[in-house]
Amino acid sequence: MEFIKDLNGGFSVIENLKVSGAREGKFGVTIIYSPNSTASAVFTSNKVVAAPVKYTKNVLKKGIISAVFVNSGNANCFTGKQGLKDCETLVELVSNDLNVPKDEIAISSTGVIGREMPMDIISKVAYESLSKLGNSPEDSLAAAKAIMTTDTFPKECAVEVTLTTGETVKIAGITKGSGMIAPNMGTMLSFIVTDAVVPSDEIKKALKKSADISFNMIVVDGDESTNDTCLMMANGASNVEVVKDGKLDSNFQEALNYVCVDLAKKMAHDGEGATKFIEANVYGAKNENDAKLAAKSIISSSLFKSAVFGGDPNWGRIVSAIGYSGCDLNPDIVTIAIANDADEVDLVCDGEILAFENTSNLERAEKVMQSKNVKVNIEMNLGDGEATAWGCDLTYDYVKINAEYTT
């Protein structure tokens, strides 16, 4: 898309925004400071909800966020009344330091569930982070690093978008997430800021659209977190309004989609213990919902994910996953292909099996499955529904990481 330009520097491309990050061992604190920003968010659909999610949902009723406090190392979930008290204590700390009203401060946490917050350590790291607030690329990178848990690399994205009016605005975001990732978001935290002027109700609608095709379409392990938060702020520094006559600029929505998909794919690439990245593309489904069901089912299949790890083109696991996904499927007309950057091979074409033992199709498929990036392309031949989902293979290291997570 020619109207979207990738930028370097993460949050540093946004004016009137300061960020920071600091760590002590496994505990990190990120601060995002963007005074008087309109804001909205999407959250986990897990019925067990962490204290910071409850707290931030209440804060967002006002529609204005000036600062965000994020900590890693402890989820502050299933911590009872003490968990909410700890949220209040940390928000007050930020409020006093930045001279920002408490009801304009969001809070988010990631880490081990069911452990009380080590407030002495978190508070100490919070003060250190607050003392480092800035607007350089290094500050943005520090913010992305401070919220990492089992992540192996920080995740940032920034773009400039030319609107349909010819005006330009910028969008930037950071995210964390590596394990406990499932549709309906995962143990992911994502924070997005734009310099555009956007009312909070329009942010909510735009963010939901973007999350539905990005964060809600990635799977690492099928476990859905208690802390998922994707929060978006608009600080209006550009003085450019992206809502005209009650309608959000279509180029802005596409750019937000682009940022969210980029961040989501980086999480899938960084799945715990992952060695390969998987993309599932479904075309010709009865409708979009069916396409999403099929794509997510493929990416969620532990059997297929294990096959990808082993380089085994066991396409029976693909068709089985589609079959139990809940979507409409006619096995007699479906086409199943796998691909990498160099080759695409049909395993089944319009219901006809091509990848029998000792066939050239199967030999090519075996080579494709050795690739770091594996695509599954499905043509359902039932309608015009399309969807894409992303994930990773399931490895020995995934088990090792999660067998030792709290020790």
GROMACS .gro file of C-alpha atoms in nm:
model
  407
    1MET     CA    1   0.000   0.000   0.000
    2GLU     CA    2   0.172   0.313  -0.127
    3PHE     CA    3   0.002   0.538   0.129
    4ILE     CA    4   0.172   0.358   0.419
    5LYS     CA    5   0.540   0.426   0.485
    6ASP     CA    6   0.740   0.223   0.737
    7LEU     CA    7   0.940   0.431   0.984
    8ASN     CA    8   1.226   0.349   1.219
    9GLY     CA    9   1.238   0.450   1.584
   10GLY     CA   10   0.916   0.311   1.728
   11PHE     CA   11   0.741   0.556   1.959
   12SER     CA   12   1.004   0.824   1.891
   13VAL     CA   13   0.824   0.921   1.568
   14ILE     CA   14   0.527   1.055   1.768
   15GLU     CA   15   0.550   1.411   1.901
   16ASN     CA   16   0.428   1.500   2.251
   17LEU     CA   17   0.502   1.145   2.366
   18LYS     CA   18   0.762   1.025   2.616
   19VAL     CA   19   0.838   0.665   2.702
   20SER     CA   20   1.085   0.472   2.912
   21GLY     CA   21   1.172   0.129   3.039
   22ALA     CA   22   1.378  -0.016   3.323
   23ARG     CA   23   1.442  -0.364   3.461
   24GLU     CA   24   1.570  -0.541   3.768
   25GLY     CA   25   1.607  -0.910   3.699
   26LYS     CA   26   1.277  -1.046   3.567
   27PHE     CA   27   1.084  -0.738   3.679
   28GLY     CA   28   1.042  -0.452   3.432
   29VAL     CA   29   0.845  -0.128   3.420
   30THR     CA   30   0.749   0.069   3.111
   31ILE     CA   31   0.598   0.417   3.127
   32ILE     CA   32   0.410   0.576   2.837
   33TYR     CA   33   0.339   0.948   2.887
   34SER     CA   34   0.111   1.123   2.638
   35PRO     CA   35  -0.090   1.395   2.813
   36ASN     CA   36  -0.464   1.429   2.753
   37SER     CA   37  -0.491   1.158   2.486
   38THR     CA   38  -0.822   1.012   2.379
   39ALA     CA   39  -0.809   0.637   2.427
   40SER     CA   40  -0.980   0.302   2.414
   41ALA     CA   41  -0.877  -0.063   2.441
   42VAL     CA   42  -0.968  -0.425   2.380
   43PHE     CA   43  -0.911  -0.688   2.646
   44THR     CA   44  -0.904  -1.060   2.713
   45SER     CA   45  -1.230  -1.254   2.699
   46ASN     CA   46  -1.106  -1.491   2.971
   47LYS     CA   47  -1.351  -1.503   3.264
   48VAL     CA   48  -1.055  -1.488   3.502
   49VAL     CA   49  -0.948  -1.127   3.468
   50ALA     CA   50  -0.637  -0.967   3.620
   51ALA     CA   51  -0.664  -0.669   3.854
   52PRO     CA   52  -0.501  -0.422   3.611
   53VAL     CA   53  -0.753  -0.515   3.342
   54LYS     CA   54  -1.042  -0.441   3.580
   55TYR     CA   55  -0.874  -0.118   3.689
   56THR     CA   56  -0.803   0.007   3.336
   57LYS     CA   57  -1.151  -0.077   3.209
   58ASN     CA   58  -1.287   0.158   3.474
   59VAL     CA   59  -1.037   0.433   3.390
   60LEU     CA   60  -1.124   0.416   3.021
   61LYS     CA   61  -1.486   0.509   3.090
   62LYS     CA   62  -1.362   0.868   3.087
   63GLY     CA   63  -1.207   0.818   2.742
   64ILE     CA   64  -0.891   1.009   2.833
   65ILE     CA   65  -0.551   0.858   2.915
   66SER     CA   66  -0.241   1.064   2.993
   67ALA     CA   67  -0.008   0.789   3.112
   68VAL     CA   68   0.024   0.411   3.110
   69PHE     CA   69   0.211   0.205   3.369
   70VAL     CA   70   0.315  -0.144   3.258
   71ASN     CA   71   0.506  -0.404   3.456
   72SER     CA   72   0.647  -0.744   3.367
   73GLY     CA   73   0.738  -1.032   3.598
   74ASN     CA   74   0.404  -1.048   3.779
   75ALA     CA   75   0.054  -1.064   3.629
   76ASN     CA   76  -0.123  -0.930   3.939
   77CYS     CA   77  -0.398  -1.180   3.863
   78PHE     CA   78  -0.603  -1.385   4.110
   79THR     CA   79  -0.466  -1.161   4.384
   80GLY     CA   80  -0.799  -1.051   4.534
   81LYS     CA   81  -0.854  -0.710   4.687
   82GLN     CA   82  -0.480  -0.669   4.737
   83GLY     CA   83  -0.431  -0.675   4.361
   84LEU     CA   84  -0.655  -0.374   4.310
   85LYS     CA   85  -0.489  -0.194   4.603
   86ASP     CA   86  -0.153  -0.251   4.440
   87CYS     CA   87  -0.288  -0.102   4.116
   88GLU     CA   88  -0.400   0.205   4.307
   89THR     CA   89  -0.063   0.237   4.479
   90LEU     CA   90   0.129   0.222   4.152
   91VAL     CA   91  -0.108   0.462   3.978
   92GLU     CA   92  -0.069   0.709   4.266
   93LEU     CA   93   0.309   0.680   4.234
   94VAL     CA   94   0.288   0.776   3.865
   95SER     CA   95   0.030   1.046   3.933
   96ASN     CA   96   0.248   1.218   4.189
   97ASP     CA   97   0.560   1.198   3.974
   98LEU     CA   98   0.403   1.322   3.649
   99ASN     CA   99   0.137   1.546   3.805
  100VAL     CA  100  -0.133   1.360   3.613
  101PRO     CA  101  -0.484   1.288   3.750
  102LYS     CA  102  -0.515   0.931   3.874
  103ASP     CA  103  -0.827   0.876   3.665
  104GLU     CA  104  -0.616   0.934   3.350
  105ILE     CA  105  -0.362   0.660   3.421
  106ALA     CA  106  -0.398   0.308   3.283
  107ILE     CA  107  -0.214   0.010   3.424
  108SER     CA  108  -0.121  -0.326   3.278
  109SER     CA  109   0.077  -0.628   3.398
  110THR     CA  110   0.225  -0.950   3.263
  111GLY     CA  111   0.399  -1.243   3.429
  112VAL     CA  112   0.319  -1.519   3.674
  113ILE     CA  113  -0.047  -1.559   3.778
  114GLY     CA  114  -0.149  -1.601   4.142
  115ARG     CA  115   0.145  -1.426   4.306
  116GLU     CA  116   0.119  -1.100   4.498
  117MET     CA  117   0.304  -0.807   4.348
  118PRO     CA  118   0.656  -0.757   4.494
  119MET     CA  119   0.577  -0.390   4.550
  120ASP     CA  120   0.917  -0.298   4.689
  121ILE     CA  121   1.093  -0.409   4.370
  122ILE     CA  122   0.822  -0.286   4.129
  123SER     CA  123   0.811   0.057   4.294
  124LYS     CA  124   1.189   0.089   4.281
  125VAL     CA  125   1.199   0.001   3.910
  126ALA     CA  126   0.902   0.234   3.848
  127TYR     CA  127   1.091   0.533   3.987
  128GLU     CA  128   1.393   0.442   3.775
  129SER     CA  129   1.177   0.420   3.464
  130LEU     CA  130   1.006   0.752   3.540
  131SER     CA  131   1.346   0.918   3.567
  132LYS     CA  132   1.435   0.805   3.215
  133LEU     CA  133   1.136   0.935   3.018
  134GLY     CA  134   1.235   1.052   2.672
  135ASN     CA  135   1.147   1.049   2.303
  136SER     CA  136   1.446   0.886   2.136
  137PRO     CA  137   1.454   0.555   1.946
  138GLU     CA  138   1.654   0.418   2.240
  139ASP     CA  139   1.376   0.517   2.480
  140SER     CA  140   1.118   0.337   2.267
  141LEU     CA  141   1.337   0.026   2.248
  142ALA     CA  142   1.386   0.032   2.627
  143ALA     CA  143   1.008   0.050   2.671
  144ALA     CA  144   0.959  -0.251   2.442
  145LYS     CA  145   1.230  -0.448   2.623
  146ALA     CA  146   1.104  -0.375   2.975
  147ILE     CA  147   0.771  -0.552   2.916
  148MET     CA  148   0.929  -0.870   2.779
  149THR     CA  149   0.888  -1.197   2.971
  150THR     CA  150   0.976  -1.509   2.771
  151ASP     CA  151   1.003  -1.297   2.455
  152THR     CA  152   1.335  -1.329   2.277
  153PHE     CA  153   1.325  -0.993   2.101
  154PRO     CA  154   1.149  -0.655   2.144
  155LYS     CA  155   0.861  -0.577   1.909
  156GLU     CA  156   0.800  -0.230   1.764
  157CYS     CA  157   0.629  -0.087   1.458
  158ALA     CA  158   0.587   0.269   1.330
  159VAL     CA  159   0.433   0.409   1.012
  160GLU     CA  160   0.337   0.731   0.844
  161VAL     CA  161   0.008   0.720   0.657
  162THR     CA  162  -0.114   0.955   0.386
  163LEU     CA  163  -0.486   1.000   0.435
  164THR     CA  164  -0.742   1.018   0.156
  165THR     CA  165  -0.731   1.397   0.209
  166GLY     CA  166  -0.356   1.407   0.138
  167GLU     CA  167  -0.270   1.489   0.499
  168THR     CA  168  -0.028   1.269   0.691
  169VAL     CA  169  -0.034   1.124   1.043
  170LYS     CA  170   0.176   0.868   1.226
  171ILE     CA  171   0.098   0.552   1.421
  172ALA     CA  172   0.345   0.363   1.640
  173GLY     CA  173   0.319   0.066   1.872
  174ILE     CA  174   0.501  -0.184   2.087
  175THR     CA  175   0.389  -0.528   2.198
  176LYS     CA  176   0.499  -0.826   2.401
  177GLY     CA  177   0.391  -1.184   2.372
  178SER     CA  178   0.554  -1.520   2.324
  179GLY     CA  179   0.352  -1.786   2.504
  180MET     CA  180  -0.004  -1.827   2.633
  181ILE     CA  181  -0.117  -1.695   2.295
  182ALA     CA  182  -0.456  -1.794   2.153
  183PRO     CA  183  -0.738  -1.644   1.948
  184ASN     CA  184  -0.926  -1.372   2.136
  185MET     CA  185  -0.583  -1.232   2.215
  186GLY     CA  186  -0.323  -1.404   2.428
  187THR     CA  187  -0.081  -1.312   2.704
  188MET     CA  188  -0.006  -1.010   2.499
  189LEU     CA  189   0.020  -0.648   2.588
  190SER     CA  190   0.013  -0.397   2.307
  191PHE     CA  191   0.023  -0.019   2.323
  192ILE     CA  192  -0.039   0.199   2.020
  193VAL     CA  193  -0.017   0.578   1.992
  194THR     CA  194  -0.112   0.804   1.701
  195ASP     CA  195  -0.058   1.178   1.659
  196ALA     CA  196  -0.394   1.203   1.483
  197VAL     CA  197  -0.706   1.357   1.632
  198VAL     CA  198  -0.944   1.067   1.696
  199PRO     CA  199  -1.244   1.059   1.935
  200SER     CA  200  -1.230   0.771   2.186
  201ASP     CA  201  -1.544   0.606   2.047
  202GLU     CA  202  -1.388   0.597   1.699
  203ILE     CA  203  -1.066   0.453   1.844
  204LYS     CA  204  -1.271   0.174   1.999
  205LYS     CA  205  -1.436   0.083   1.668
  206ALA     CA  206  -1.114   0.106   1.466
  207LEU     CA  207  -0.911  -0.092   1.719
  208LYS     CA  208  -1.167  -0.371   1.734
  209LYS     CA  209  -1.158  -0.406   1.356
  210SER     CA  210  -0.780  -0.422   1.358
  211ALA     CA  211  -0.761  -0.665   1.651
  212ASP     CA  212  -1.007  -0.901   1.484
  213ILE     CA  213  -0.774  -0.953   1.187
  214SER     CA  214  -0.445  -0.942   1.378
  215PHE     CA  215  -0.415  -1.018   1.751
  216ASN     CA  216  -0.723  -1.240   1.740
  217MET     CA  217  -0.574  -1.444   1.453
  218ILE     CA  218  -0.251  -1.565   1.613
  219VAL     CA  219  -0.193  -1.887   1.804
  220VAL     CA  220   0.119  -2.010   1.980
  221ASP     CA  221  -0.022  -2.267   2.219
  222GLY     CA  222  -0.401  -2.228   2.240
  223ASP     CA  223  -0.400  -2.094   2.598
  224GLU     CA  224  -0.581  -1.766   2.647
  225SER     CA  225  -0.437  -1.523   2.899
  226THR     CA  226  -0.602  -1.335   3.183
  227ASN     CA  227  -0.418  -1.009   3.114
  228ASP     CA  228  -0.447  -0.934   2.741
  229THR     CA  229  -0.464  -0.565   2.673
  230CYS     CA  230  -0.437  -0.368   2.351
  231LEU     CA  231  -0.466   0.000   2.434
  232MET     CA  232  -0.461   0.281   2.180
  233MET     CA  233  -0.411   0.650   2.245
  234ALA     CA  234  -0.450   0.951   2.014
  235ASN     CA  235  -0.267   1.261   2.135
  236GLY     CA  236  -0.364   1.491   1.846
  237ALA     CA  237  -0.012   1.635   1.810
  238SER     CA  238  -0.050   1.654   1.431
  239ASN     CA  239  -0.377   1.851   1.459
  240VAL     CA  240  -0.507   1.632   1.176
  241GLU     CA  241  -0.857   1.494   1.218
  242VAL     CA  242  -0.908   1.148   1.071
  243VAL     CA  243  -1.285   1.141   1.124
  244LYS     CA  244  -1.477   1.351   0.873
  245ASP     CA  245  -1.857   1.364   0.860
  246GLY     CA  246  -1.874   1.085   1.114
  247LYS     CA  247  -1.657   0.850   0.906
  248LEU     CA  248  -1.303   0.732   0.984
  249ASP     CA  249  -1.055   0.783   0.701
  250SER     CA  250  -1.016   0.447   0.524
  251ASN     CA  251  -0.641   0.490   0.483
  252PHE     CA  252  -0.604   0.543   0.857
  253GLN     CA  253  -0.791   0.220   0.926
  254GLU     CA  254  -0.569   0.034   0.679
  255ALA     CA  255  -0.257   0.174   0.844
  256LEU     CA  256  -0.380   0.072   1.188
  257ASN     CA  257  -0.452  -0.275   1.048
  258TYR     CA  258  -0.098  -0.284   0.910
  259VAL     CA  259   0.058  -0.194   1.246
  260CYS     CA  260  -0.150  -0.448   1.437
  261VAL     CA  261  -0.082  -0.728   1.187
  262ASP     CA  262   0.291  -0.651   1.193
  263LEU     CA  263   0.303  -0.666   1.573
  264ALA     CA  264   0.089  -0.982   1.578
  265LYS     CA  265   0.313  -1.161   1.328
  266LYS     CA  266   0.618  -1.069   1.534
  267MET     CA  267   0.458  -1.240   1.833
  268ALA     CA  268   0.391  -1.552   1.627
  269HIS     CA  269   0.753  -1.551   1.506
  270ASP     CA  270   0.861  -1.528   1.870
  271GLY     CA  271   0.646  -1.812   2.001
  272GLU     CA  272   0.802  -1.987   2.298
  273GLY     CA  273   1.057  -2.238   2.174
  274ALA     CA  274   0.954  -2.177   1.812
  275THR     CA  275   1.179  -2.269   1.520
  276LYS     CA  276   0.931  -2.206   1.238
  277PHE     CA  277   0.664  -1.951   1.147
  278ILE     CA  278   0.330  -2.070   1.007
  279GLU     CA  279   0.079  -1.874   0.801
  280ALA     CA  280  -0.261  -2.019   0.714
  281ASN     CA  281  -0.455  -1.856   0.430
  282VAL     CA  282  -0.813  -1.961   0.365
  283TYR     CA  283  -0.995  -1.854   0.049
  284GLY     CA  284  -1.337  -1.930  -0.095
  285ALA     CA  285  -1.504  -2.008   0.237
  286LYS     CA  286  -1.879  -1.971   0.271
  287ASN     CA  287  -1.823  -1.643   0.456
  288GLU     CA  288  -1.554  -1.455   0.650
  289ASN     CA  289  -1.646  -1.618   0.980
  290ASP     CA  290  -1.602  -1.965   0.832
  291ALA     CA  291  -1.268  -1.861   0.686
  292LYS     CA  292  -1.152  -1.743   1.028
  293LEU     CA  293  -1.266  -2.067   1.192
  294ALA     CA  294  -1.071  -2.275   0.941
  295ALA     CA  295  -0.753  -2.064   0.951
  296LYS     CA  296  -0.739  -2.054   1.330
  297SER     CA  297  -0.811  -2.424   1.356
  298ILE     CA  298  -0.511  -2.507   1.136
  299ILE     CA  299  -0.282  -2.279   1.335
  300SER     CA  300  -0.417  -2.415   1.666
  301SER     CA  301  -0.371  -2.784   1.584
  302SER     CA  302  -0.104  -2.928   1.814
  303LEU     CA  303  -0.069  -3.222   1.576
  304PHE     CA  304  -0.006  -3.001   1.274
  305LYS     CA  305   0.223  -2.768   1.469
  306SER     CA  306   0.425  -3.073   1.576
  307ALA     CA  307   0.437  -3.191   1.214
  308VAL     CA  308   0.576  -2.853   1.108
  309PHE     CA  309   0.846  -2.884   1.374
  310GLY     CA  310   0.940  -3.226   1.240
  311GLY     CA  311   0.920  -3.120   0.875
  312ASP     CA  312   0.646  -3.374   0.808
  313PRO     CA  313   0.396  -3.279   0.530
  314ASN     CA  314   0.114  -3.462   0.705
  315TRP     CA  315  -0.170  -3.284   0.526
  316GLY     CA  316  -0.427  -3.515   0.687
  317ARG     CA  317  -0.381  -3.306   1.002
  318ILE     CA  318  -0.468  -2.994   0.804
  319VAL     CA  319  -0.791  -3.129   0.660
  320SER     CA  320  -0.883  -3.279   0.995
  321ALA     CA  321  -0.839  -2.940   1.166
  322ILE     CA  322  -1.059  -2.773   0.906
  323GLY     CA  323  -1.317  -3.049   0.949
  324TYR     CA  324  -1.361  -2.996   1.322
  325SER     CA  325  -1.335  -2.615   1.306
  326GLY     CA  326  -1.710  -2.569   1.269
  327CYS     CA  327  -1.694  -2.421   0.920
  328ASP     CA  328  -1.875  -2.556   0.616
  329LEU     CA  329  -1.651  -2.793   0.417
  330ASN     CA  330  -1.697  -3.012   0.111
  331PRO     CA  331  -1.398  -3.251   0.094
  332ASP     CA  332  -1.477  -3.327  -0.272
  333ILE     CA  333  -1.392  -2.974  -0.391
  334VAL     CA  334  -1.132  -2.845  -0.143
  335THR     CA  335  -0.774  -2.760  -0.246
  336ILE     CA  336  -0.489  -2.783   0.004
  337ALA     CA  337  -0.141  -2.649  -0.071
  338ILE     CA  338   0.171  -2.574   0.128
  339ALA     CA  339   0.431  -2.318   0.029
  340ASN     CA  340   0.748  -2.135   0.120
  341ASP     CA  341   0.916  -1.838  -0.048
  342ALA     CA  342   1.041  -2.053  -0.336
  343ASP     CA  343   0.770  -2.310  -0.408
  344GLU     CA  344   0.402  -2.393  -0.368
  345VAL     CA  345   0.278  -2.748  -0.402
  346ASP     CA  346  -0.077  -2.882  -0.414
  347LEU     CA  347  -0.140  -3.173  -0.182
  348VAL     CA  348  -0.507  -3.196  -0.273
  349CYS     CA  349  -0.660  -3.022  -0.575
  350ASP     CA  350  -1.039  -2.989  -0.604
  351GLY     CA  351  -1.075  -3.295  -0.384
  352GLU     CA  352  -0.822  -3.504  -0.577
  353ILE     CA  353  -0.529  -3.631  -0.369
  354LEU     CA  354  -0.195  -3.552  -0.536
  355ALA     CA  355   0.054  -3.612  -0.255
  356PHE     CA  356   0.060  -3.990  -0.240
  357GLU     CA  357   0.369  -4.175  -0.124
  358ASN     CA  358   0.654  -4.163  -0.380
  359THR     CA  359   0.496  -3.878  -0.578
  360SER     CA  360   0.686  -3.565  -0.681
  361ASN     CA  361   0.425  -3.355  -0.499
  362LEU     CA  362   0.507  -3.526  -0.171
  363GLU     CA  363   0.881  -3.490  -0.228
  364ARG     CA  364   0.841  -3.118  -0.296
  365ALA     CA  365   0.617  -3.087   0.010
  366GLU     CA  366   0.885  -3.245   0.229
  367LYS     CA  367   1.134  -2.980   0.111
  368VAL     CA  368   0.883  -2.700   0.173
  369MET     CA  369   0.828  -2.826   0.528
  370GLN     CA  370   1.198  -2.783   0.606
  371SER     CA  371   1.165  -2.405   0.559
  372LYS     CA  372   1.165  -2.150   0.840
  373ASN     CA  373   0.845  -1.998   0.700
  374VAL     CA  374   0.566  -2.239   0.606
  375LYS     CA  375   0.240  -2.132   0.441
  376VAL     CA  376  -0.079  -2.334   0.421
  377ASN     CA  377  -0.311  -2.221   0.143
  378ILE     CA  378  -0.668  -2.351   0.138
  379GLU     CA  379  -0.927  -2.296  -0.137
  380MET     CA  380  -1.269  -2.403  -0.009
  381ASN     CA  381  -1.463  -2.326  -0.334
  382LEU     CA  382  -1.778  -2.242  -0.136
  383GLY     CA  383  -1.799  -1.864  -0.140
  384ASP     CA  384  -1.594  -1.546  -0.105
  385GLY     CA  385  -1.487  -1.564   0.261
  386GLU     CA  386  -1.116  -1.506   0.327
  387ALA     CA  387  -0.896  -1.500   0.638
  388THR     CA  388  -0.535  -1.537   0.748
  389ALA     CA  389  -0.400  -1.668   1.077
  390TRP     CA  390  -0.044  -1.692   1.206
  391GLY     CA  391   0.137  -1.919   1.446
  392CYS     CA  392   0.447  -2.129   1.502
  393ASP     CA  393   0.559  -2.486   1.545
  394LEU     CA  394   0.533  -2.677   1.873
  395THR     CA  395   0.875  -2.782   1.999
  396TYR     CA  396   1.056  -2.957   2.281
  397ASP     CA  397   1.171  -2.616   2.406
  398TYR     CA  398   0.812  -2.496   2.446
  399VAL     CA  399   0.753  -2.774   2.697
  400LYS     CA  400   1.081  -2.700   2.876
  401ILE     CA  401   1.009  -2.326   2.905
  402ASN     CA  402   0.662  -2.383   3.051
  403ALA     CA  403   0.764  -2.672   3.274
  404GLU     CA  404   0.998  -2.436   3.455
  405TYR     CA  405   0.806  -2.105   3.424
  406THR     CA  406   0.767  -2.027   3.797
  407THR     CA  407   1.095  -2.177   3.916
   0.00000   0.00000   0.00000
